[in-house]
mmCIF file of C-alpha atoms in Angstrom:
data_model
loop_
_atom_site.group_PDB
_atom_site.id
_atom_site.type_symbol
_atom_site.label_atom_id
_atom_site.label_comp_id
_atom_site.label_asym_id
_atom_site.label_seq_id
_atom_site.Cartn_x
_atom_site.Cartn_y
_atom_site.Cartn_z
ATOM 1 C CA UNK A 1047 18.294 12.816 26.578
ATOM 2 C CA UNK A 1048 20.155 11.700 24.958
ATOM 3 C CA UNK A 1049 24.093 11.491 25.021
ATOM 4 C CA UNK A 1050 25.591 13.208 23.324
ATOM 5 C CA UNK A 1051 29.556 13.994 22.234
ATOM 6 C CA UNK A 1052 30.658 17.439 22.211
ATOM 7 C CA UNK A 1053 34.143 18.444 19.907
ATOM 8 C CA UNK A 1054 35.802 21.479 20.189
ATOM 9 C CA UNK A 1055 36.956 23.538 16.913
ATOM 10 C CA UNK A 1056 38.237 26.566 16.107
ATOM 11 C CA UNK A 1057 34.908 27.248 14.299
ATOM 12 C CA UNK A 1058 33.082 26.540 17.612
ATOM 13 C CA UNK A 1059 31.955 23.906 19.822
ATOM 14 C CA UNK A 1060 29.420 21.452 17.273
ATOM 15 C CA UNK A 1061 27.098 18.568 19.775
ATOM 16 C CA UNK A 1062 26.686 15.126 18.147
ATOM 17 C CA UNK A 1063 23.553 13.900 19.160
ATOM 18 C CA UNK A 1064 23.995 9.771 19.922
ATOM 19 C CA UNK A 1065 21.987 7.132 19.887
ATOM 20 C CA UNK A 1066 23.754 3.819 20.997
ATOM 21 C CA UNK A 1067 24.270 2.814 17.555
ATOM 22 C CA UNK A 1068 24.767 5.863 15.670
ATOM 23 C CA UNK A 1069 25.414 9.380 15.596
ATOM 24 C CA UNK A 1070 21.845 11.330 15.091
ATOM 25 C CA UNK A 1071 21.736 15.057 14.737
ATOM 26 C CA UNK A 1072 25.124 17.768 15.275
ATOM 27 C CA UNK A 1073 24.654 20.824 17.004
ATOM 28 C CA UNK A 1074 26.427 23.337 16.216
ATOM 29 C CA UNK A 1075 27.439 26.658 18.221
ATOM 30 C CA UNK A 1076 29.484 29.297 15.764
ATOM 31 C CA UNK A 1077 31.982 31.805 16.589
ATOM 32 C CA UNK A 1078 34.739 32.420 14.150
ATOM 33 C CA UNK A 1079 33.848 35.272 11.960
ATOM 34 C CA UNK A 1080 30.171 34.436 11.170
ATOM 35 C CA UNK A 1081 28.316 37.608 12.770
ATOM 36 C CA UNK A 1082 30.410 39.775 10.782
ATOM 37 C CA UNK A 1083 29.261 38.480 7.996
ATOM 38 C CA UNK A 1084 25.760 37.933 8.333
ATOM 39 C CA UNK A 1085 25.310 41.371 10.985
ATOM 40 C CA UNK A 1086 27.259 44.882 10.113
ATOM 41 C CA UNK A 1087 25.757 45.774 13.552
ATOM 42 C CA UNK A 1088 28.246 46.664 17.011
ATOM 43 C CA UNK A 1089 25.342 45.386 19.068
ATOM 44 C CA UNK A 1090 24.611 42.089 17.235
ATOM 45 C CA UNK A 1091 28.606 42.046 16.037
ATOM 46 C CA UNK A 1092 29.013 41.223 19.422
ATOM 47 C CA UNK A 1093 26.646 38.608 20.968
ATOM 48 C CA UNK A 1094 25.670 36.576 17.856
ATOM 49 C CA UNK A 1095 26.416 33.119 17.701
ATOM 50 C CA UNK A 1096 25.134 31.455 15.044
ATOM 51 C CA UNK A 1097 23.059 28.036 15.822
ATOM 52 C CA UNK A 1098 23.195 25.530 13.205
ATOM 53 C CA UNK A 1099 21.372 21.748 13.257
ATOM 54 C CA UNK A 1100 22.239 19.506 10.903
ATOM 55 C CA UNK A 1101 20.835 15.427 10.434
ATOM 56 C CA UNK A 1102 23.304 13.336 10.620
ATOM 57 C CA UNK A 1103 21.915 9.761 10.339
ATOM 58 C CA UNK A 1104 20.365 8.544 7.320
ATOM 59 C CA UNK A 1105 17.663 6.573 9.324
ATOM 60 C CA UNK A 1106 14.464 7.961 9.496
ATOM 61 C CA UNK A 1107 14.952 9.197 13.570
ATOM 62 C CA UNK A 1108 12.673 6.909 15.506
ATOM 63 C CA UNK A 1109 13.550 9.150 18.680
ATOM 64 C CA UNK A 1110 13.190 12.847 18.184
ATOM 65 C CA UNK A 1111 11.502 13.765 20.922
ATOM 66 C CA UNK A 1112 14.659 13.098 22.656
ATOM 67 C CA UNK A 1113 16.597 14.395 19.890
ATOM 68 C CA UNK A 1114 14.655 17.676 20.636
ATOM 69 C CA UNK A 1115 14.812 16.485 24.406
ATOM 70 C CA UNK A 1116 18.635 16.907 24.282
ATOM 71 C CA UNK A 1117 18.665 19.862 21.744
ATOM 72 C CA UNK A 1118 16.681 22.375 23.956
ATOM 73 C CA UNK A 1119 18.965 20.905 26.369
ATOM 74 C CA UNK A 1120 21.492 22.312 25.259
ATOM 75 C CA UNK A 1121 20.091 24.858 24.681
ATOM 76 C CA UNK A 1122 19.376 25.640 28.314
ATOM 77 C CA UNK A 1123 22.786 24.771 29.939
ATOM 78 C CA UNK A 1124 24.181 27.472 27.492
ATOM 79 C CA UNK A 1125 21.556 30.325 27.089
ATOM 80 C CA UNK A 1126 22.495 30.129 30.898
ATOM 81 C CA UNK A 1127 26.720 29.149 31.067
ATOM 82 C CA UNK A 1128 29.131 30.299 28.921
ATOM 83 C CA UNK A 1129 26.813 31.929 26.498
ATOM 84 C CA UNK A 1130 24.758 33.406 28.896
ATOM 85 C CA UNK A 1131 25.869 37.336 27.403
ATOM 86 C CA UNK A 1132 25.298 35.379 23.807
ATOM 87 C CA UNK A 1133 22.322 35.743 20.750
ATOM 88 C CA UNK A 1134 21.736 32.512 19.672
ATOM 89 C CA UNK A 1135 20.217 32.190 15.674
ATOM 90 C CA UNK A 1136 19.429 29.900 13.564
ATOM 91 C CA UNK A 1137 17.555 30.337 10.283
ATOM 92 C CA UNK A 1138 16.077 27.367 8.203
ATOM 93 C CA UNK A 1139 13.949 27.187 5.390
ATOM 94 C CA UNK A 1140 9.605 27.355 6.001
ATOM 95 C CA UNK A 1141 7.464 24.495 6.536
ATOM 96 C CA UNK A 1142 10.491 22.668 6.121
ATOM 97 C CA UNK A 1143 10.769 19.594 7.902
ATOM 98 C CA UNK A 1144 14.406 20.816 9.953
ATOM 99 C CA UNK A 1145 11.913 24.137 10.534
ATOM 100 C CA UNK A 1146 9.293 22.612 12.945
ATOM 101 C CA UNK A 1147 11.994 20.881 14.454
ATOM 102 C CA UNK A 1148 14.040 24.378 14.830
ATOM 103 C CA UNK A 1149 10.341 25.262 16.193
ATOM 104 C CA UNK A 1150 10.255 23.056 18.717
ATOM 105 C CA UNK A 1151 13.708 23.089 19.850
ATOM 106 C CA UNK A 1152 13.520 27.427 20.122
ATOM 107 C CA UNK A 1153 9.590 27.398 21.773
ATOM 108 C CA UNK A 1154 9.581 24.657 24.063
ATOM 109 C CA UNK A 1155 11.792 26.284 26.905
ATOM 110 C CA UNK A 1156 11.108 26.462 30.549
ATOM 111 C CA UNK A 1157 13.311 29.044 31.375
ATOM 112 C CA UNK A 1158 11.430 32.435 32.090
ATOM 113 C CA UNK A 1159 14.771 33.961 31.438
ATOM 114 C CA UNK A 1160 15.504 32.938 27.884
ATOM 115 C CA UNK A 1161 13.562 35.824 25.468
ATOM 116 C CA UNK A 1162 12.461 33.783 21.606
ATOM 117 C CA UNK A 1163 11.772 35.730 19.107
ATOM 118 C CA UNK A 1164 11.349 35.006 15.588
ATOM 119 C CA UNK A 1165 11.185 36.912 11.417
ATOM 120 C CA UNK A 1166 9.066 35.392 9.584
ATOM 121 C CA UNK A 1167 9.253 34.136 6.262
ATOM 122 C CA UNK A 1168 12.192 36.307 4.400
ATOM 123 C CA UNK A 1169 12.756 34.911 1.128
ATOM 124 C CA UNK A 1170 11.182 31.787 2.302
ATOM 125 C CA UNK A 1171 13.932 32.028 5.511
ATOM 126 C CA UNK A 1172 12.123 31.560 9.361
ATOM 127 C CA UNK A 1173 15.053 33.468 11.335
ATOM 128 C CA UNK A 1174 15.382 32.948 15.066
ATOM 129 C CA UNK A 1175 16.687 34.820 18.029
ATOM 130 C CA UNK A 1176 17.192 33.081 20.671
ATOM 131 C CA UNK A 1177 18.475 35.183 24.346
ATOM 132 C CA UNK A 1178 19.564 35.283 28.237
ATOM 133 C CA UNK A 1179 17.025 38.393 29.111
ATOM 134 C CA UNK A 1180 18.911 38.360 32.722
ATOM 135 C CA UNK A 1181 22.024 39.644 30.654
ATOM 136 C CA UNK A 1182 21.293 40.985 26.646
ATOM 137 C CA UNK A 1183 19.219 43.638 26.695
ATOM 138 C CA UNK A 1184 15.321 42.234 25.317
ATOM 139 C CA UNK A 1185 14.661 46.763 23.796
ATOM 140 C CA UNK A 1186 17.829 46.897 22.742
ATOM 141 C CA UNK A 1187 17.635 43.217 20.809
ATOM 142 C CA UNK A 1188 14.551 44.580 18.776
ATOM 143 C CA UNK A 1189 15.329 47.287 18.243
ATOM 144 C CA UNK A 1190 19.131 46.870 17.128
ATOM 145 C CA UNK A 1191 17.203 43.859 14.811
ATOM 146 C CA UNK A 1192 14.258 46.404 13.589
ATOM 147 C CA UNK A 1193 17.404 49.080 12.166
ATOM 148 C CA UNK A 1194 19.437 46.753 11.612
ATOM 149 C CA UNK A 1195 17.079 45.154 8.857
ATOM 150 C CA UNK A 1196 15.723 48.285 7.465
ATOM 151 C CA UNK A 1197 19.390 49.729 7.401
ATOM 152 C CA UNK A 1198 20.713 45.829 5.794
ATOM 153 C CA UNK A 1199 18.068 45.111 3.410
ATOM 154 C CA UNK A 1200 15.319 48.165 3.293
ATOM 155 C CA UNK A 1201 12.858 45.457 5.350
ATOM 156 C CA UNK A 1202 10.411 47.054 7.600
ATOM 157 C CA UNK A 1203 9.332 45.425 10.917
ATOM 158 C CA UNK A 1204 6.454 44.868 12.188
ATOM 159 C CA UNK A 1205 4.582 42.972 15.807
ATOM 160 C CA UNK A 1206 2.985 39.831 14.264
ATOM 161 C CA UNK A 1207 -0.528 40.599 15.768
ATOM 162 C CA UNK A 1208 -1.244 36.284 15.319
ATOM 163 C CA UNK A 1209 1.469 35.607 17.588
ATOM 164 C CA UNK A 1210 3.381 32.774 17.735
ATOM 165 C CA UNK B 1354 8.171 42.267 29.459
ATOM 166 C CA UNK B 1355 6.322 40.360 31.506
ATOM 167 C CA UNK B 1356 7.048 36.278 31.777
ATOM 168 C CA UNK B 1357 4.402 35.389 29.766
ATOM 169 C CA UNK B 1358 5.187 37.550 27.051
ATOM 170 C CA UNK B 1359 8.472 36.427 27.530
ATOM 171 C CA UNK B 1360 8.454 32.511 27.515
ATOM 172 C CA UNK B 1361 6.039 32.867 24.440
ATOM 173 C CA UNK B 1362 8.468 35.100 22.762
ATOM 174 C CA UNK B 1363 7.529 37.773 19.464
ATOM 175 C CA UNK B 1364 7.323 37.275 15.737
ATOM 176 C CA UNK B 1365 7.983 39.395 13.476
ATOM 177 C CA UNK B 1366 6.980 40.116 9.681
ATOM 178 C CA UNK B 1367 7.801 42.205 6.721
ATOM 179 C CA UNK B 1368 5.088 45.254 6.331
ATOM 180 C CA UNK B 1369 5.477 44.919 2.683
ATOM 181 C CA UNK B 1370 6.716 42.882 0.344
ATOM 182 C CA UNK B 1371 10.462 42.374 -0.031
ATOM 183 C CA UNK B 1372 11.899 43.787 -2.410
ATOM 184 C CA UNK B 1373 14.809 41.785 -5.132
ATOM 185 C CA UNK B 1374 17.444 43.496 -3.907
ATOM 186 C CA UNK B 1375 16.881 42.907 -0.547
ATOM 187 C CA UNK B 1376 15.498 39.016 -1.451
ATOM 188 C CA UNK B 1377 19.653 38.391 -3.958
ATOM 189 C CA UNK B 1378 20.801 39.702 -0.146
ATOM 190 C CA UNK B 1379 19.111 37.023 2.004
ATOM 191 C CA UNK B 1380 19.355 34.095 -0.837
ATOM 192 C CA UNK B 1381 23.333 34.953 -0.459
ATOM 193 C CA UNK B 1382 23.249 34.853 3.105
ATOM 194 C CA UNK B 1383 21.050 31.589 2.837
ATOM 195 C CA UNK B 1384 23.809 30.175 0.378
ATOM 196 C CA UNK B 1385 26.870 30.533 2.869
ATOM 197 C CA UNK B 1386 24.404 28.890 6.137
ATOM 198 C CA UNK B 1387 23.881 26.025 2.688
ATOM 199 C CA UNK B 1388 27.421 25.943 2.305
ATOM 200 C CA UNK B 1389 28.805 25.796 6.561
ATOM 201 C CA UNK B 1390 25.894 23.173 7.453
ATOM 202 C CA UNK B 1391 27.311 20.905 3.998
ATOM 203 C CA UNK B 1392 30.863 21.241 5.409
ATOM 204 C CA UNK B 1393 29.568 19.904 8.834
ATOM 205 C CA UNK B 1394 28.299 16.962 6.921
ATOM 206 C CA UNK B 1395 31.456 16.066 4.872
ATOM 207 C CA UNK B 1396 33.323 16.271 8.211
ATOM 208 C CA UNK B 1397 31.159 13.347 9.392
ATOM 209 C CA UNK B 1398 31.408 11.580 7.184
ATOM 210 C CA UNK B 1399 34.780 11.789 6.515
ATOM 211 C CA UNK B 1400 34.776 9.740 9.805
ATOM 212 C CA UNK B 1401 35.835 13.298 11.573
ATOM 213 C CA UNK B 1402 33.091 12.410 14.453
ATOM 214 C CA UNK B 1403 32.868 8.954 14.865
ATOM 215 C CA UNK B 1404 31.379 7.802 18.122
ATOM 216 C CA UNK B 1405 33.866 6.224 20.027
#
């Protein structure tokens, strides 16, 4: 794992992932008002925390595996700790370098209690939802997301038979 | 939900093509996210997150 610096602000928590030489990536957990704008649903509003991943380094990264491991470590730490009753959500464009990075961060998780949902390719975007099923009902999340996307966007969601 | 499903995760897809109205709403949502990402980068470039 790489080192990181945590910067707290009124907007949220920013983990600045660093190498010995420079800042590499920022992993931001937004906790102010985002859920109100993005999810007009009581159940989801109370729980959503938007996560943003941004590259700070202008160099081509040579330690991307370590960045992923570090981000996964931060995810696991939060979803088992301060954000154990929250739903971490990330959106990325489909089929970009950033989306592949987010996919790897969200997917590889050894904690059995961590669940990941992905809504694929809505207007070129993938939506990821990661939560701790020991503290958040999987059924309620499924129901809330299906109802919300129908109500807000008139989109009917179904399981992807091809899976992950 | 079984452990195996939990570890694997679940993917959802829309059953039909999404409408132009839905696309416009999602695009607007994404635009807001891009602005927040840009703000993070701008703050970084302004030295807010320099190594200490």
